[in-house]
């Protein structure tokens, strides 16, 4: 649900690219590279990028330049944390643009909409649940895995639709497109909650945002 096929004013494209590059540079310096060296973690990160591209390709057209699909960004942020999520989703955005003939000038804007905004929002929700809610595994799984992913994906989807309405006002977005987008995010929230639970039990090393010392020690 990015801005892959909507023509954007070149000045906005350049500004978006500059902001995206600056933020990518900042986040790359914060990536915990040592965690990627743990068994299966780097493979899981690479596989998640591929899965993300496939999710975006399974789409329902609203216009020629706007499609509805599962987002996948909330789970990515929960699995690998803000910095690695921004880099991974940015790589997926780059690959999707190259493979499916997206507009290259829109790359920076897409990175901001699909990578930067959801990752920062996911971290904000994670920090607020840790600050104001009990440190319990159920709070993490339900608060972040379900409700948190619902908020992140829905917000990213609404941001993308708003960008389309502002950049291409001639093409009116049907009112039910927003309803269908929210319905998709609701269903995806159940899937993210399920997968988060599975990973927390069987593959905790894939969940960078799940800390045993916070959610399990002393419980």
Tab-separated table of C-alpha atoms in Angstrom:
chain	number	residue	atom	x	y	z
A	1	UNK	CA	0.000	0.000	0.000
A	2	UNK	CA	2.901	2.246	-0.722
A	3	UNK	CA	3.232	4.986	-3.314
A	4	UNK	CA	4.834	2.767	-5.940
A	5	UNK	CA	2.879	3.868	-9.009
A	6	UNK	CA	1.607	7.374	-8.207
A	7	UNK	CA	3.588	10.182	-9.892
A	8	UNK	CA	4.933	12.580	-7.275
A	9	UNK	CA	6.326	16.080	-7.714
A	10	UNK	CA	10.087	15.808	-8.178
A	11	UNK	CA	10.863	18.277	-5.388
A	12	UNK	CA	8.889	16.116	-2.930
A	13	UNK	CA	10.663	13.028	-4.243
A	14	UNK	CA	14.088	14.571	-3.660
A	15	UNK	CA	13.106	15.766	-0.192
A	16	UNK	CA	11.701	12.338	0.724
A	17	UNK	CA	14.834	10.610	-0.559
A	18	UNK	CA	17.129	12.885	1.441
A	19	UNK	CA	15.147	12.384	4.650
A	20	UNK	CA	15.025	8.620	4.083
A	21	UNK	CA	18.782	8.427	3.453
A	22	UNK	CA	19.577	10.443	6.578
A	23	UNK	CA	17.333	8.277	8.745
A	24	UNK	CA	18.714	5.087	7.198
A	25	UNK	CA	22.241	6.257	7.945
A	26	UNK	CA	21.329	6.978	11.560
A	27	UNK	CA	19.581	3.636	12.049
A	28	UNK	CA	22.288	1.558	10.382
A	29	UNK	CA	24.756	2.825	12.990
A	30	UNK	CA	22.428	1.542	15.748
A	31	UNK	CA	21.899	-1.967	14.358
A	32	UNK	CA	22.956	-4.724	16.801
A	33	UNK	CA	25.022	-6.604	14.231
A	34	UNK	CA	26.181	-9.152	16.792
A	35	UNK	CA	22.621	-10.446	17.174
A	36	UNK	CA	22.463	-11.209	13.465
A	37	UNK	CA	25.372	-13.613	13.993
A	38	UNK	CA	23.304	-15.839	16.280
A	39	UNK	CA	22.146	-19.118	14.682
A	40	UNK	CA	19.217	-18.765	12.218
A	41	UNK	CA	18.696	-15.041	12.962
A	42	UNK	CA	20.254	-13.659	9.770
A	43	UNK	CA	18.422	-16.291	7.721
A	44	UNK	CA	15.139	-15.324	9.390
A	45	UNK	CA	15.787	-11.632	8.637
A	46	UNK	CA	16.514	-12.335	4.965
A	47	UNK	CA	13.504	-14.659	4.673
A	48	UNK	CA	11.281	-11.983	6.221
A	49	UNK	CA	12.329	-9.529	3.513
A	50	UNK	CA	11.333	-12.031	0.813
A	51	UNK	CA	8.029	-12.797	2.518
A	52	UNK	CA	7.308	-9.071	2.778
A	53	UNK	CA	7.744	-8.626	-0.981
A	54	UNK	CA	5.424	-11.573	-1.667
A	55	UNK	CA	2.796	-10.179	0.730
A	56	UNK	CA	2.800	-6.850	-1.079
A	57	UNK	CA	2.485	-8.622	-4.432
A	58	UNK	CA	-0.692	-10.465	-3.325
A	59	UNK	CA	-2.852	-7.410	-3.813
A	60	UNK	CA	-6.324	-6.214	-4.761
A	61	UNK	CA	-6.384	-3.195	-7.104
A	62	UNK	CA	-8.315	-0.063	-6.169
A	63	UNK	CA	-6.769	2.016	-8.969
A	64	UNK	CA	-3.984	1.260	-11.399
A	65	UNK	CA	-1.622	2.930	-8.931
A	66	UNK	CA	-3.221	1.847	-5.630
A	67	UNK	CA	-3.610	-1.671	-4.240
A	68	UNK	CA	-4.769	-3.192	-0.966
A	69	UNK	CA	-2.724	-5.976	0.586
A	70	UNK	CA	-1.378	-7.287	3.878
A	71	UNK	CA	1.238	-4.937	5.332
A	72	UNK	CA	3.654	-7.206	7.214
A	73	UNK	CA	5.551	-4.258	8.686
A	74	UNK	CA	4.277	-4.599	12.272
A	75	UNK	CA	5.522	-8.179	12.612
A	76	UNK	CA	8.853	-7.216	11.038
A	77	UNK	CA	9.308	-4.452	13.623
A	78	UNK	CA	8.374	-6.767	16.507
A	79	UNK	CA	10.770	-9.433	15.301
A	80	UNK	CA	13.883	-7.354	14.661
A	81	UNK	CA	13.466	-4.037	16.441
A	82	UNK	CA	13.398	-0.546	14.975
A	83	UNK	CA	16.798	-0.296	13.278
A	84	UNK	CA	16.885	-3.700	11.603
A	85	UNK	CA	13.225	-3.382	10.658
A	86	UNK	CA	13.818	-0.039	8.928
A	87	UNK	CA	16.769	-1.470	6.999
A	88	UNK	CA	14.958	-4.705	6.111
A	89	UNK	CA	11.738	-3.032	4.987
A	90	UNK	CA	13.788	-0.492	3.016
A	91	UNK	CA	15.524	-3.368	1.201
A	92	UNK	CA	12.111	-4.938	0.504
A	93	UNK	CA	10.848	-1.600	-0.835
A	94	UNK	CA	13.883	-1.307	-3.105
A	95	UNK	CA	13.463	-4.886	-4.379
A	96	UNK	CA	9.722	-4.428	-4.941
A	97	UNK	CA	10.309	-1.224	-6.894
A	98	UNK	CA	12.888	-2.966	-9.093
A	99	UNK	CA	10.946	-6.197	-9.626
A	100	UNK	CA	7.495	-4.756	-10.242
A	101	UNK	CA	8.334	-1.570	-12.143
A	102	UNK	CA	7.636	0.953	-9.417
A	103	UNK	CA	8.552	4.611	-9.809
A	104	UNK	CA	12.148	5.001	-8.649
A	105	UNK	CA	11.697	8.637	-7.677
A	106	UNK	CA	9.135	7.516	-5.073
A	107	UNK	CA	11.609	5.245	-3.278
A	108	UNK	CA	12.355	7.693	-0.476
A	109	UNK	CA	8.677	8.392	0.199
A	110	UNK	CA	7.921	4.664	0.257
A	111	UNK	CA	10.714	4.016	2.741
A	112	UNK	CA	9.290	6.713	5.005
A	113	UNK	CA	5.726	5.374	4.761
A	114	UNK	CA	6.440	1.640	4.909
A	115	UNK	CA	9.663	1.400	6.935
A	116	UNK	CA	10.385	4.440	9.078
A	117	UNK	CA	6.907	5.392	10.297
A	118	UNK	CA	5.712	1.860	11.249
A	119	UNK	CA	8.997	0.967	12.957
A	120	UNK	CA	9.044	4.090	15.095
A	121	UNK	CA	5.369	3.672	15.970
A	122	UNK	CA	5.885	0.021	16.907
A	123	UNK	CA	8.764	0.955	19.220
A	124	UNK	CA	6.675	3.724	20.781
A	125	UNK	CA	3.834	1.285	21.537
A	126	UNK	CA	6.315	-1.247	22.937
A	127	UNK	CA	7.878	1.351	25.244
A	128	UNK	CA	4.493	2.631	26.446
A	129	UNK	CA	3.220	-0.867	27.250
A	130	UNK	CA	6.397	-1.515	29.243
A	131	UNK	CA	6.012	1.801	31.038
A	132	UNK	CA	2.319	1.660	31.953
A	133	UNK	CA	1.308	-2.036	31.867
A	134	UNK	CA	2.464	-5.019	33.944
A	135	UNK	CA	5.584	-6.785	32.731
A	136	UNK	CA	3.804	-9.972	31.815
A	137	UNK	CA	4.177	-12.219	28.779
A	138	UNK	CA	0.435	-11.980	28.078
A	139	UNK	CA	0.710	-8.187	27.923
A	140	UNK	CA	3.468	-8.475	25.329
A	141	UNK	CA	1.654	-11.059	23.204
A	142	UNK	CA	-1.753	-9.415	23.353
A	143	UNK	CA	-0.788	-5.770	23.773
A	144	UNK	CA	2.018	-5.689	21.204
A	145	UNK	CA	1.421	-8.806	19.129
A	146	UNK	CA	-2.287	-8.152	18.544
A	147	UNK	CA	-3.361	-4.610	19.433
A	148	UNK	CA	0.025	-3.062	18.722
A	149	UNK	CA	0.246	-4.641	15.268
A	150	UNK	CA	-3.329	-3.559	14.556
A	151	UNK	CA	-2.482	0.062	15.352
A	152	UNK	CA	0.805	-0.009	13.406
A	153	UNK	CA	-0.580	-1.611	10.237
A	154	UNK	CA	-3.773	0.447	10.266
A	155	UNK	CA	-1.814	3.677	10.786
A	156	UNK	CA	0.612	2.836	7.972
A	157	UNK	CA	-2.294	1.972	5.696
A	158	UNK	CA	-4.133	5.198	6.500
A	159	UNK	CA	-0.938	7.170	5.936
A	160	UNK	CA	-0.486	5.551	2.517
A	161	UNK	CA	-4.115	6.218	1.534
A	162	UNK	CA	-3.828	9.826	2.719
A	163	UNK	CA	-0.675	10.245	0.638
A	164	UNK	CA	-2.529	8.926	-2.407
A	165	UNK	CA	-5.415	11.336	-1.848
A	166	UNK	CA	-3.039	14.291	-1.536
A	167	UNK	CA	-0.757	13.352	-4.419
A	168	UNK	CA	-3.452	12.227	-6.852
A	169	UNK	CA	-6.630	14.155	-5.935
A	170	UNK	CA	-8.129	13.490	-9.375
A	171	UNK	CA	-8.396	9.781	-8.588
A	172	UNK	CA	-11.015	9.549	-5.868
A	173	UNK	CA	-10.461	6.687	-3.440
A	174	UNK	CA	-13.725	4.809	-2.791
A	175	UNK	CA	-14.937	5.012	0.792
A	176	UNK	CA	-15.050	1.242	1.100
A	177	UNK	CA	-11.308	1.073	0.318
A	178	UNK	CA	-10.596	2.392	3.812
A	179	UNK	CA	-13.063	-0.089	5.303
A	180	UNK	CA	-11.464	-3.005	3.433
A	181	UNK	CA	-7.995	-1.825	4.454
A	182	UNK	CA	-9.026	-1.778	8.124
A	183	UNK	CA	-10.639	-5.200	7.717
A	184	UNK	CA	-7.374	-6.548	6.310
A	185	UNK	CA	-5.396	-5.097	9.199
A	186	UNK	CA	-7.842	-6.622	11.693
A	187	UNK	CA	-7.326	-10.069	10.183
A	188	UNK	CA	-3.581	-9.533	9.976
A	189	UNK	CA	-3.509	-8.587	13.669
A	190	UNK	CA	-4.764	-12.081	14.567
A	191	UNK	CA	-2.065	-13.603	12.360
A	192	UNK	CA	0.670	-11.442	13.904
A	193	UNK	CA	-0.532	-12.292	17.404
A	194	UNK	CA	-0.455	-15.998	16.553
A	195	UNK	CA	3.016	-15.859	15.007
A	196	UNK	CA	4.371	-13.740	17.859
A	197	UNK	CA	3.178	-16.367	20.329
A	198	UNK	CA	4.791	-19.171	18.308
A	199	UNK	CA	8.092	-17.294	18.031
A	200	UNK	CA	8.118	-16.367	21.726
A	201	UNK	CA	7.821	-20.048	22.646
A	202	UNK	CA	9.888	-21.784	19.969
A	203	UNK	CA	12.106	-19.082	18.434
A	204	UNK	CA	12.630	-16.317	21.007
A	205	UNK	CA	15.890	-15.352	19.288
A	206	UNK	CA	13.782	-14.095	16.365
A	207	UNK	CA	11.904	-11.664	18.620
A	208	UNK	CA	14.342	-8.878	19.410
A	209	UNK	CA	11.616	-6.962	21.261
A	210	UNK	CA	10.859	-9.872	23.613
A	211	UNK	CA	13.087	-9.770	26.686
A	212	UNK	CA	13.066	-12.758	29.053
A	213	UNK	CA	14.338	-10.574	31.906
A	214	UNK	CA	11.317	-8.276	31.569
A	215	UNK	CA	8.505	-10.704	30.841
A	216	UNK	CA	9.543	-14.025	32.426
A	217	UNK	CA	12.118	-13.578	35.203
A	218	UNK	CA	10.464	-13.878	38.606
A	219	UNK	CA	7.026	-14.652	37.167
